[in-house]
Coordinates of C-alpha atoms and ligand atoms in Angstrom, one line a residue:
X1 CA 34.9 15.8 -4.0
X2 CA 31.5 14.5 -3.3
X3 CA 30.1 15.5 0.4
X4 CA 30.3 13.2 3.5
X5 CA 28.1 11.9 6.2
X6 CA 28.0 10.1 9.1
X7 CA 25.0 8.5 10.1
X8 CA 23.9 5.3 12.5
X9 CA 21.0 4.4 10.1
X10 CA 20.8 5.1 6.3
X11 CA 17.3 4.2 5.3
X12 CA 16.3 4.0 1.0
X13 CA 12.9 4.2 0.3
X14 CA 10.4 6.5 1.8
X15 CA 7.5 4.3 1.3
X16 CA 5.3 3.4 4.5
X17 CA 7.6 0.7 5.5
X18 CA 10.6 3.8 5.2
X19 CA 9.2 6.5 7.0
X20 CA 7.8 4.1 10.0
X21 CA 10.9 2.8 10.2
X22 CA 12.5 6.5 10.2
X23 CA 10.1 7.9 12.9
X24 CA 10.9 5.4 15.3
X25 CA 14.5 5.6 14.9
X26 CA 14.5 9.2 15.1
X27 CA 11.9 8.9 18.0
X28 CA 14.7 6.7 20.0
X29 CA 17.1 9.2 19.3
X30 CA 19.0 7.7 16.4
X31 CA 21.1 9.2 13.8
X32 CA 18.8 8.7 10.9
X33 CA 19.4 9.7 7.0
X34 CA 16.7 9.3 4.8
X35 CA 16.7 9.3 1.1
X36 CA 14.0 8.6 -1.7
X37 CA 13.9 8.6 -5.5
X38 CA 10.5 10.2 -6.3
X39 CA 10.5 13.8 -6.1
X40 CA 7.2 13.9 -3.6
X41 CA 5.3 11.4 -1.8
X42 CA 2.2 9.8 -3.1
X43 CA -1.0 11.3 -3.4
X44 CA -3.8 9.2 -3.2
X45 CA -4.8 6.0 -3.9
X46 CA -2.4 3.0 -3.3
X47 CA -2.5 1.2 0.3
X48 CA -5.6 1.5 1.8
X49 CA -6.5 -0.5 5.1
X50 CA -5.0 -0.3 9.0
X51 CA -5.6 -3.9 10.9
X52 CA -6.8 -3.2 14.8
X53 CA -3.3 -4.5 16.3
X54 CA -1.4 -1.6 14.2
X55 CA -3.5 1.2 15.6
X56 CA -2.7 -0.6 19.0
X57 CA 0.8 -0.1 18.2
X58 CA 0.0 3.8 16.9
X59 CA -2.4 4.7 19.9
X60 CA -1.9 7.3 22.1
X61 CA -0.5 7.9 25.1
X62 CA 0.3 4.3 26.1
X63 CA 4.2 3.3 26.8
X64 CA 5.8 1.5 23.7
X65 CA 3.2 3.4 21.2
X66 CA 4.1 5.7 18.9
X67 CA 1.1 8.4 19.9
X68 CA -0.1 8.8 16.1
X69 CA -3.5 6.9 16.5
X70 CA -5.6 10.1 17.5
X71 CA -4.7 12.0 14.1
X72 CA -5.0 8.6 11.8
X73 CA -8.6 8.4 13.4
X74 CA -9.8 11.9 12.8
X75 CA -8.4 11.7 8.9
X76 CA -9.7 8.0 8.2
X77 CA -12.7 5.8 7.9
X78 CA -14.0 3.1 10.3
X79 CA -14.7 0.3 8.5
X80 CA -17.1 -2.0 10.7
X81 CA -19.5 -4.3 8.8
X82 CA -18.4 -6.9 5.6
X83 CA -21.5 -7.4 3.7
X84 CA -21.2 -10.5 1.1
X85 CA -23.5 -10.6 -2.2
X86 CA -24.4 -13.7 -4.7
X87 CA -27.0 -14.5 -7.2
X88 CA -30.3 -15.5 -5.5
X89 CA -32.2 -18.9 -7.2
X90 CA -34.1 -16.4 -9.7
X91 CA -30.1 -15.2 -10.8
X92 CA -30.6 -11.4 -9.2
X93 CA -27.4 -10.0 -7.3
X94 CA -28.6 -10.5 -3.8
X95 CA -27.1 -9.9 0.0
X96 CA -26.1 -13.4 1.7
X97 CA -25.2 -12.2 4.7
X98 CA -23.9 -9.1 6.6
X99 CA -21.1 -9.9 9.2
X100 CA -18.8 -7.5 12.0
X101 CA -15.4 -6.6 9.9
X102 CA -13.4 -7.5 12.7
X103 CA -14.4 -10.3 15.2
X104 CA -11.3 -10.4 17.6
X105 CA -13.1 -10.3 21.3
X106 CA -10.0 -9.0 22.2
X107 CA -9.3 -6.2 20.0
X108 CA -9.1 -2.4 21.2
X109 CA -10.0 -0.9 17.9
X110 CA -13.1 -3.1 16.7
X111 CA -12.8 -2.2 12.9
X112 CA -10.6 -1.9 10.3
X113 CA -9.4 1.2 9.6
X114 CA -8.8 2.9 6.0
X115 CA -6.8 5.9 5.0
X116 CA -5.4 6.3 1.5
X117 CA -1.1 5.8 1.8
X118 CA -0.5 9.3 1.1
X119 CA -2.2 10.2 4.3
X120 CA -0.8 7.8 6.1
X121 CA 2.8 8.7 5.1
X122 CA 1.5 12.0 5.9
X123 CA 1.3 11.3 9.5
X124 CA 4.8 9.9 10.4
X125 CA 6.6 12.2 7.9
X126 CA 5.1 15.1 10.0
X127 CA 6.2 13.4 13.3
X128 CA 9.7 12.6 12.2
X129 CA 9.7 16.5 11.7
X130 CA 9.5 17.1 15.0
X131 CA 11.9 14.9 15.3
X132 CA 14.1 17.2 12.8
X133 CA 14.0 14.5 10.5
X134 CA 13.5 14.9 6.9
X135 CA 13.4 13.1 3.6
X136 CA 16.1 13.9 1.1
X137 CA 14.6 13.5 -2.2
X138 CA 15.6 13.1 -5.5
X139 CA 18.8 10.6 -4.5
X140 CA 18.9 7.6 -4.9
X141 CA 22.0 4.8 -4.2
X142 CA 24.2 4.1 -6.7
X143 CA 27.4 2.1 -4.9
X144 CA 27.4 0.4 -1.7
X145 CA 30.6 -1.1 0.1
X146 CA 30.6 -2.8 2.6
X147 CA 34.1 -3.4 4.8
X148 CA 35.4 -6.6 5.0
X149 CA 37.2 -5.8 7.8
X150 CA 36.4 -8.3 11.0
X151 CA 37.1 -5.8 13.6
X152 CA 35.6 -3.1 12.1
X153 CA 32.5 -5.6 11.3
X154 CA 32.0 -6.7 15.0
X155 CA 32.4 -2.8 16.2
X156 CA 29.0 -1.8 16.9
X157 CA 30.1 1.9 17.0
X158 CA 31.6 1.6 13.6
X159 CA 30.4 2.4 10.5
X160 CA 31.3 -0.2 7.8
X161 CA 28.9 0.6 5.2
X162 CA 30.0 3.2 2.8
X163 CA 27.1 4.4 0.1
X164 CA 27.3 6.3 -2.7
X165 CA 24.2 8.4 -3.6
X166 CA 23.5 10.6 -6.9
X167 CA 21.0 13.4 -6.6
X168 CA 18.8 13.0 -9.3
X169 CA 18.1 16.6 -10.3
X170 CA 21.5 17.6 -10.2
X171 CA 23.8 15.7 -13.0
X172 CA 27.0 14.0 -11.8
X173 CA 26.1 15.9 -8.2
X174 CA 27.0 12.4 -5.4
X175 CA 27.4 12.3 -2.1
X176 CA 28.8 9.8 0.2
X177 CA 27.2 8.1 3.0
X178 CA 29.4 6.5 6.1
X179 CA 26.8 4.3 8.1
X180 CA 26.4 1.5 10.7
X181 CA 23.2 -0.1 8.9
X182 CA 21.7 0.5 5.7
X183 CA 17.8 -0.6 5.6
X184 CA 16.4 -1.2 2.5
X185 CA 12.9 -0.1 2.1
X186 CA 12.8 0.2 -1.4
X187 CA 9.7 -2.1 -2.0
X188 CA 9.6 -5.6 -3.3
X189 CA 11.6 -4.9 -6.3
X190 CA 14.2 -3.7 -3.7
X191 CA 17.8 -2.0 -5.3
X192 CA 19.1 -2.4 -1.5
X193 CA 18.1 -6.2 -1.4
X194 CA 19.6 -7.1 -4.7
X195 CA 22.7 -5.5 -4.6
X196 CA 23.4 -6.8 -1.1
X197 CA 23.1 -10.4 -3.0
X198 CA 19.8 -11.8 -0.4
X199 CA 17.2 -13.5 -1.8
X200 CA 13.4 -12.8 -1.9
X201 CA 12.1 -15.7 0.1
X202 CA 8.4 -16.7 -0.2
X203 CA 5.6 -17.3 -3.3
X204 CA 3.8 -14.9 -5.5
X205 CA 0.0 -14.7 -5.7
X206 CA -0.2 -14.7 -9.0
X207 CA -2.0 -17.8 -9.1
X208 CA -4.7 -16.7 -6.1
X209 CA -7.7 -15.1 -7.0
X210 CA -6.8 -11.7 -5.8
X211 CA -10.2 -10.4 -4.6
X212 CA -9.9 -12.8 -1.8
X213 CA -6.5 -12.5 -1.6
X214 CA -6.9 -8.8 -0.5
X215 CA -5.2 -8.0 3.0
X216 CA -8.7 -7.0 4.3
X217 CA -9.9 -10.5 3.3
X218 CA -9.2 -14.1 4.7
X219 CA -8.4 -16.5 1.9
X220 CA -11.5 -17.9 1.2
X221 CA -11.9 -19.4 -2.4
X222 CA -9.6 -22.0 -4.7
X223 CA -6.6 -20.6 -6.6
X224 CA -7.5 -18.7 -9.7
X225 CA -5.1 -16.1 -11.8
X226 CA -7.1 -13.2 -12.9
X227 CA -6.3 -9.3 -13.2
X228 CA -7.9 -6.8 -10.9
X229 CA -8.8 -3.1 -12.2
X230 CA -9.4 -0.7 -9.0
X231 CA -10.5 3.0 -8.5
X232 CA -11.3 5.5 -6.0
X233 CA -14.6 7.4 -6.9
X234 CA -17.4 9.3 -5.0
X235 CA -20.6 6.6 -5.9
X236 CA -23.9 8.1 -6.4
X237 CA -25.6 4.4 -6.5
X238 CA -28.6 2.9 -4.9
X239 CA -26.5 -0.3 -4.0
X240 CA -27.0 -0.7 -0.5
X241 CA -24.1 -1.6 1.0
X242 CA -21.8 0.9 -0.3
X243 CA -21.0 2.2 3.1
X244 CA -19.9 -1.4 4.1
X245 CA -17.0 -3.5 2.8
X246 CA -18.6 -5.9 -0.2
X247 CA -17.4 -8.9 -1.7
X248 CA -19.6 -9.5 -4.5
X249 CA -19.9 -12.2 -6.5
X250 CA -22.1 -12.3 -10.3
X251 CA -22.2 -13.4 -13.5
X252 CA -20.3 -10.6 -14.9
X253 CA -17.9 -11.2 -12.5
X254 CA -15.8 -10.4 -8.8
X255 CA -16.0 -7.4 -7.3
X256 CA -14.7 -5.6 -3.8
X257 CA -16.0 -3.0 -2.7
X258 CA -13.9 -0.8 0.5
X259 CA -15.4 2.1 1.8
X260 CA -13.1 5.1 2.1
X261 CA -12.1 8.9 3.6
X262 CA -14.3 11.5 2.6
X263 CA -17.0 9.9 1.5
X264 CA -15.2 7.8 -1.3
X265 CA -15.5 4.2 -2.0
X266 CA -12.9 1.8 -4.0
X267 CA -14.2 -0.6 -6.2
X268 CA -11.3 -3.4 -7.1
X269 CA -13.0 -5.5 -10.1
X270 CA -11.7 -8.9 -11.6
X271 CA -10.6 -7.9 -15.3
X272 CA -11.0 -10.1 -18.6
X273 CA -7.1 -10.5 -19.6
X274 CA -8.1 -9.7 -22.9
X275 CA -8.9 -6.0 -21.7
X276 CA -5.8 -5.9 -20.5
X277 CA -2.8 -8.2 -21.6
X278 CA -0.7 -7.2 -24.6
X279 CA -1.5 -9.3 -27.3
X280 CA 2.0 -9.4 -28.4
X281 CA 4.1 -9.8 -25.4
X282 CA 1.5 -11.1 -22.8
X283 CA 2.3 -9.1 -20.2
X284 CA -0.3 -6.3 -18.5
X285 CA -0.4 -3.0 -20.3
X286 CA -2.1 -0.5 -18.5
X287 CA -3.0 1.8 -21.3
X288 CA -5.7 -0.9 -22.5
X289 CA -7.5 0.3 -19.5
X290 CA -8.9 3.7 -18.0
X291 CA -11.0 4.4 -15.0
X292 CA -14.2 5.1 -17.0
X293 CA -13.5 1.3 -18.6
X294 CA -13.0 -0.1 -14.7
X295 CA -16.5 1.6 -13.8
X296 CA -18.0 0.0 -16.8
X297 CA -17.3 -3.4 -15.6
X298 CA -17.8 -2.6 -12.2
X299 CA -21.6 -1.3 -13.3
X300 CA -22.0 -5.3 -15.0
X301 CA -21.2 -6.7 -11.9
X302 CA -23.3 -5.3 -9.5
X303 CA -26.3 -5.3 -12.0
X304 CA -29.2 -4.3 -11.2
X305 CA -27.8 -1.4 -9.1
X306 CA -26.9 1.4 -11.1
X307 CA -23.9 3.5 -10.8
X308 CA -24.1 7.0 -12.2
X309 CA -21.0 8.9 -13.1
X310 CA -19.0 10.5 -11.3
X311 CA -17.9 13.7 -10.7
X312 CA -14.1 13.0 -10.6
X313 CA -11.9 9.6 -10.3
X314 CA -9.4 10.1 -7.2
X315 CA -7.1 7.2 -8.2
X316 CA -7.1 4.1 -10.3
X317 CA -4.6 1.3 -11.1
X318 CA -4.6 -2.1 -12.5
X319 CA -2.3 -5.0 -11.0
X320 CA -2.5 -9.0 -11.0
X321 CA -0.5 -10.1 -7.9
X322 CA 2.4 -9.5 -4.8
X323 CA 4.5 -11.6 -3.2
X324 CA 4.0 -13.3 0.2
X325 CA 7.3 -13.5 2.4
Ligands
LIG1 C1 -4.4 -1.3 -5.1 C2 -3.5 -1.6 -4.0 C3 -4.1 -1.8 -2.7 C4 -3.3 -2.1 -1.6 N1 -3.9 -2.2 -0.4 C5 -3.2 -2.4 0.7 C6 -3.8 -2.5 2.0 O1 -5.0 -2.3 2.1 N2 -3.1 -2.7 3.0 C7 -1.7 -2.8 2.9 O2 -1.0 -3.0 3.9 N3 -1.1 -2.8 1.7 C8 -1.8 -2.6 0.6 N4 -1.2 -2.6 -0.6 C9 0.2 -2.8 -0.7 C10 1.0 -1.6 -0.3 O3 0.9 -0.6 -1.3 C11 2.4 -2.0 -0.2 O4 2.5 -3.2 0.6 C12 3.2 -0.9 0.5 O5 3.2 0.3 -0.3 C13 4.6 -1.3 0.7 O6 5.3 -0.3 1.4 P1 6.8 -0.1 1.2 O7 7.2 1.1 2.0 O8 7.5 -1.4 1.5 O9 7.1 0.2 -0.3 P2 6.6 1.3 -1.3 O10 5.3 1.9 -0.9 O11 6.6 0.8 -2.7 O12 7.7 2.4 -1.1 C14 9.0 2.2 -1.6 C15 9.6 3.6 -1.7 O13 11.0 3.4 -2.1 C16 11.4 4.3 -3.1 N5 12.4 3.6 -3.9 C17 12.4 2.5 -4.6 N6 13.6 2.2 -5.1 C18 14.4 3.2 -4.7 C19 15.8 3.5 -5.0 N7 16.5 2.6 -5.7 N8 16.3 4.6 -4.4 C20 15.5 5.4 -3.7 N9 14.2 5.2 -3.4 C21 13.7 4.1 -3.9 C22 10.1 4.5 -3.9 O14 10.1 5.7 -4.6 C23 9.0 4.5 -2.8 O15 8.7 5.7 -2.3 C24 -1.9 -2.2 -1.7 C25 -1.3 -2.0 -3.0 C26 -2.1 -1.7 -4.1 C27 -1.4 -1.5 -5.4

């Protein structure tokens, strides 16, 4: 017989969205179970910036916070100037103008704030523990019912949503799940979302230019489809500006640059689809690519600034566009 549970709040995914989610739940006393597929949580690399209004929502000490700004700040990096480059009338890569990141008059925090998502997750999966709330990992749903009984539907205190979960590292190992709500937070391609039968409402980006469609960016230029190659190095340069957000703009191409933690900086550059679409099938194969390739293009771009090698590459990916709900 698989094992039973009764919870208020069954949460899948423990991405950001998840464990936020879970920590305030818990935080408000609420019976909280949640699970996630991936046997840890990520590393480094992946989201990267906090708007001012969200650490307003994590700052200390102030009613209806959550009191998690103080640790964020210590482990993160201010953000405060956006620097923009183009070619001067002689065609060298020069600064246009340098402007504040954030320009809100009202705004507490006057910078964006950047922290890899690992850390981030970091932050509220350590406060949900002391809430004594932890991730199961290693499950993930495999059934849900949901009653289609009226009375038991309009019973707040009931618990019409039955889920069956398998435990990944243990073969034919399921366990059932009686809650009042079931949250999907299993990102876009949501399990929870389809299987529920609702929709994905919105448009993808596909057709933006992604370098100014990034979330640290207003959308600034006409649409464009192109692929965007990004990585996460220490940069010995002479570039200027590396200490400042970048958008770049050359010849060779589109480049963003986002300071980071520690010292690090990302580099998101726009990719030639023929360096990284499958010739066959069209679609984006990320074994075309490789961080060294990524710092290659991104050492065309910002021409003449050089860009030695670096010691180690913290992260990398490659990805051409999201959706906007
Ligand atoms: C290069 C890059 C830069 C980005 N920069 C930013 C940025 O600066 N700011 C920003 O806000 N966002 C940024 N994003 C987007 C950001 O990564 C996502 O918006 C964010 O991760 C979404 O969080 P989430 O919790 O909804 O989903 P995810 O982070 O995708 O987490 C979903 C979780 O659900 C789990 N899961 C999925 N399916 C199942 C299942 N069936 N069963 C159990 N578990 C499941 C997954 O294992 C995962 O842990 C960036 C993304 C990329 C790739």
């Amino acid at each position: 017989m698989p094992e039973e549970t009764r919870v208020d709040v069954l949460i899948v995914g423990a991405g950001p969205a998840g464990v936020m989610c879970a920590n305030a739940l818990a935080a408000a006393g609420i019976h909280v179970k949640i699970v996630d597929q991936r046997p840890t949580k990520v590393a480094s690399g992946h989201a990267d910036g906090i708007q001012p209004r969200t650490l307003e929502v994590l700052q200390p000490a102030v009613s209806q916070s959550y009191g998690l700004a103080e640790r964020l700040l210590k482990e993160g990096h201010q953000m405060h100037m956006f620097a923009f480059y183009n070619l001067d009338s002689d065609g060298v890569l020069a600064r246009t103008v340098r402007v504040p990141a954030i320009r809100g008059p009202t705004a507490r925090y006057p910078f964006v704030f950047l922290l890899h998502q690992g850390g981030i997750e970091s932050i509220f999966i350590d406060s949900m523990a002391g809430h004594g709330l932890t991730i199961d990992r290693l499950v993930a749903p495999a059934l849900i019912e949901l009653s289609n009984d009226s009375e038991q539907l309009a019973d707040i205190f009931s618990h019409p949503v039955k889920v069956t979960l398998d435990h990944l590292d243990t073969p034919g190992k399921q366990e059932t799940v009686h809650a009042r709500y079931i949250v999907g937070c299993d990102s876009a391609h949501s399990w929870v979302r389809k299987t529920m039968g609702i929709t994905m409402d919105g448009e993808q980006t596909g057709k933006l230019n992604q370098l100014h469609y990034h979330p640290l960016l207003p959308l600034r230029s006409p649409p464009l489809d192109h692929i965007w190659g990004v990585i996460d190095v220490i940069a010995d340069t002479d570039f200027p500006d590396i200490h400042n957000a970048c958008a770049i703009q050359s010849m060779s191409g589109s480049c963003l640059i986002i300071p980071r933690e520690e010292d690090k900086v990302r580099f998101y550059v726009q990719l030639s689809d023929s360096d990284v679409l499958d010739p066959i099938t069209g679609r984006l194969d990320k074994n075309r690519m490789s961080p060294e390739k990524i710092l290659e293009v991104t050492r065309k771009i910002l021409h003449p600034y050089k860009i030695h090698e670096p010691k180690m590459y913290d992260w990398w990916t490659v990805y051409t566009s999201r959706h906007i709900a």
